[in-house]
Amino acid sequence: MEPPNPLREELHALIGNRRGGFMERQIEAEEFLTRHPDYPARARESSRHSITVQTHEITEKLNACRPFVRKIKDLVPAITDRTVEAACYLLFSHAVQSLEAVLMLASQGFNHQIAELLRGVREAIDLAILFMIEGPDGANLAKWFQGEIIANHIA
């Protein structure tokens, strides 16, 4: 049996309270939608416009990152090298490409798929930072190049 986990218990309580609030407001929401049947379409269009503006801004920032990834590539004589630089180049390239995919998906409203990609971006960046901190002789760099998964709590 697991020992009590205060954080888990607090999260369960918060989720229960929030769910209860949703249930209490269900009738209110139904009445609102009866009075304003066009509200979902208007809200969706407003969100779509906001997302378009934000994806454009993020695309500009992402484009500003590309030269830095290319500079890392210049430090890698061969992509198959088992070096910190090669690992960082591969991981940062993966992160940038995944962020490009996130922007495409965002423009089409695929929110759940975005969450998966963003998790991969975060993990790639965390691994690159770990490898830079540990240096060329770090145990995790060698494991990663051998195909082992580095646990999130380590990175």
Coordinates of C-alpha atoms in Angstrom, one line a residue:
M1 CA 0.0 0.0 0.0
E2 CA 1.3 3.4 -0.9
P3 CA 2.0 6.0 1.8
P4 CA -0.3 9.0 1.9
N5 CA 0.7 11.6 -0.7
P6 CA -0.5 15.1 0.5
L7 CA 0.0 16.6 -3.0
R8 CA -2.1 13.9 -4.7
E9 CA -4.8 14.3 -2.1
E10 CA -4.8 18.1 -2.6
L11 CA -5.0 17.7 -6.4
H12 CA -7.9 15.2 -6.0
A13 CA -9.7 17.7 -3.8
L14 CA -9.1 20.6 -6.2
I15 CA -10.3 18.5 -9.2
G16 CA -13.4 17.4 -7.2
N17 CA -14.2 21.1 -6.4
R18 CA -13.7 22.2 -10.0
R19 CA -15.9 19.3 -11.3
G20 CA -18.6 20.2 -8.8
G21 CA -18.5 23.8 -10.0
F22 CA -18.9 22.7 -13.6
M23 CA -21.9 20.5 -12.7
E24 CA -23.5 23.4 -10.8
R25 CA -23.1 25.7 -13.7
Q26 CA -24.3 23.2 -16.3
I27 CA -27.9 24.5 -16.2
E28 CA -26.7 28.1 -16.4
A29 CA -24.5 27.2 -19.4
E30 CA -27.4 25.5 -21.2
E31 CA -29.7 28.5 -20.6
F32 CA -27.0 30.8 -21.9
L33 CA -26.5 28.7 -25.1
T34 CA -30.3 28.7 -25.6
R35 CA -30.3 32.5 -25.5
H36 CA -27.1 32.8 -27.6
P37 CA -27.0 29.8 -30.0
D38 CA -24.3 31.5 -32.1
Y39 CA -21.9 31.9 -29.2
P40 CA -19.8 28.8 -29.9
A41 CA -19.2 29.7 -33.5
R42 CA -18.3 33.3 -32.5
A43 CA -16.0 32.2 -29.7
R44 CA -14.3 29.7 -32.1
E45 CA -13.7 32.4 -34.7
S46 CA -12.3 34.7 -32.1
S47 CA -10.0 32.0 -30.9
R48 CA -9.0 31.2 -34.4
H49 CA -8.0 34.8 -35.1
S50 CA -6.0 35.0 -31.8
I51 CA -4.2 31.8 -32.6
T52 CA -3.3 33.0 -36.1
V53 CA -1.8 36.2 -34.6
Q54 CA 0.1 34.2 -32.0
T55 CA 1.4 31.5 -34.4
H56 CA 2.7 34.3 -36.6
E57 CA 4.6 35.9 -33.7
I58 CA 6.0 32.5 -32.5
T59 CA 7.0 31.6 -36.1
E60 CA 9.2 34.8 -36.2
K61 CA 10.8 33.8 -32.9
L62 CA 11.4 30.3 -34.1
N63 CA 13.0 31.6 -37.3
A64 CA 15.4 33.6 -35.1
C65 CA 16.5 30.3 -33.4
R66 CA 17.5 28.6 -36.6
P67 CA 20.9 30.3 -37.1
F68 CA 21.9 29.1 -33.6
V69 CA 21.1 25.5 -34.4
R70 CA 23.1 25.9 -37.7
K71 CA 26.0 27.2 -35.7
I72 CA 25.9 24.0 -33.5
K73 CA 26.0 22.0 -36.7
D74 CA 29.2 23.7 -37.7
L75 CA 30.8 22.2 -34.6
V76 CA 29.9 18.7 -35.6
P77 CA 32.2 17.1 -38.2
A78 CA 30.0 14.1 -38.6
I79 CA 26.4 13.7 -37.5
T80 CA 27.2 10.2 -36.3
D81 CA 29.9 11.5 -33.8
R82 CA 29.1 10.6 -30.3
T83 CA 29.8 14.0 -28.9
V84 CA 27.9 16.6 -26.8
E85 CA 27.8 18.9 -29.8
A86 CA 26.3 16.2 -32.1
A87 CA 23.7 15.2 -29.4
C88 CA 22.8 18.9 -28.9
Y89 CA 22.5 19.5 -32.6
L90 CA 20.2 16.4 -33.0
L91 CA 18.1 17.4 -30.0
F92 CA 17.8 21.1 -30.8
S93 CA 16.9 20.2 -34.5
H94 CA 14.3 17.9 -33.2
A95 CA 12.9 20.6 -30.9
V96 CA 12.7 23.2 -33.7
Q97 CA 11.0 20.8 -36.1
S98 CA 8.6 19.7 -33.5
L99 CA 7.8 23.4 -32.7
E100 CA 7.1 23.9 -36.4
A101 CA 4.7 21.0 -36.3
V102 CA 3.0 22.5 -33.2
L103 CA 2.4 25.7 -35.1
M104 CA 0.9 23.9 -38.0
L105 CA -1.4 21.9 -35.7
A106 CA -2.3 25.0 -33.7
S107 CA -3.5 26.7 -36.8
Q108 CA -5.8 23.7 -37.5
G109 CA -7.0 23.3 -33.9
F110 CA -5.4 20.0 -33.0
N111 CA -4.8 20.7 -29.3
H112 CA -4.3 17.2 -27.9
Q113 CA -1.6 16.4 -30.5
I114 CA 0.2 19.6 -29.6
A115 CA 0.6 18.6 -26.0
E116 CA 2.4 15.4 -27.0
L117 CA 4.8 17.3 -29.2
L118 CA 5.5 20.0 -26.6
R119 CA 6.4 17.3 -24.1
G120 CA 9.0 15.9 -26.6
V121 CA 10.4 19.4 -27.1
R122 CA 10.8 19.9 -23.4
E123 CA 12.4 16.5 -23.0
A124 CA 14.8 17.2 -25.9
I125 CA 15.9 20.5 -24.4
D126 CA 16.3 19.0 -20.9
L127 CA 18.5 16.2 -22.4
A128 CA 20.7 18.7 -24.3
I129 CA 21.1 20.8 -21.1
L130 CA 22.0 17.6 -19.1
F131 CA 24.6 16.6 -21.7
M132 CA 26.1 20.1 -21.7
I133 CA 26.3 20.1 -17.9
E134 CA 27.8 16.6 -17.6
G135 CA 30.3 17.2 -20.4
P136 CA 31.8 14.8 -22.9
D137 CA 32.5 12.2 -20.3
G138 CA 29.0 12.1 -18.8
A139 CA 27.5 8.7 -18.3
N140 CA 24.1 9.7 -19.7
L141 CA 25.5 10.9 -23.1
A142 CA 27.0 7.5 -23.7
K143 CA 23.8 5.7 -22.6
W144 CA 21.7 8.0 -24.9
F145 CA 23.9 7.2 -27.9
Q146 CA 23.5 3.5 -27.1
G147 CA 19.7 3.9 -27.4
E148 CA 18.9 3.9 -23.7
I149 CA 16.1 6.1 -22.4
I150 CA 17.2 8.8 -19.9
A151 CA 14.5 9.1 -17.3
N152 CA 12.9 12.6 -17.0
H153 CA 13.8 12.9 -13.4
I154 CA 17.5 12.7 -14.4
A155 CA 17.3 15.2 -17.2

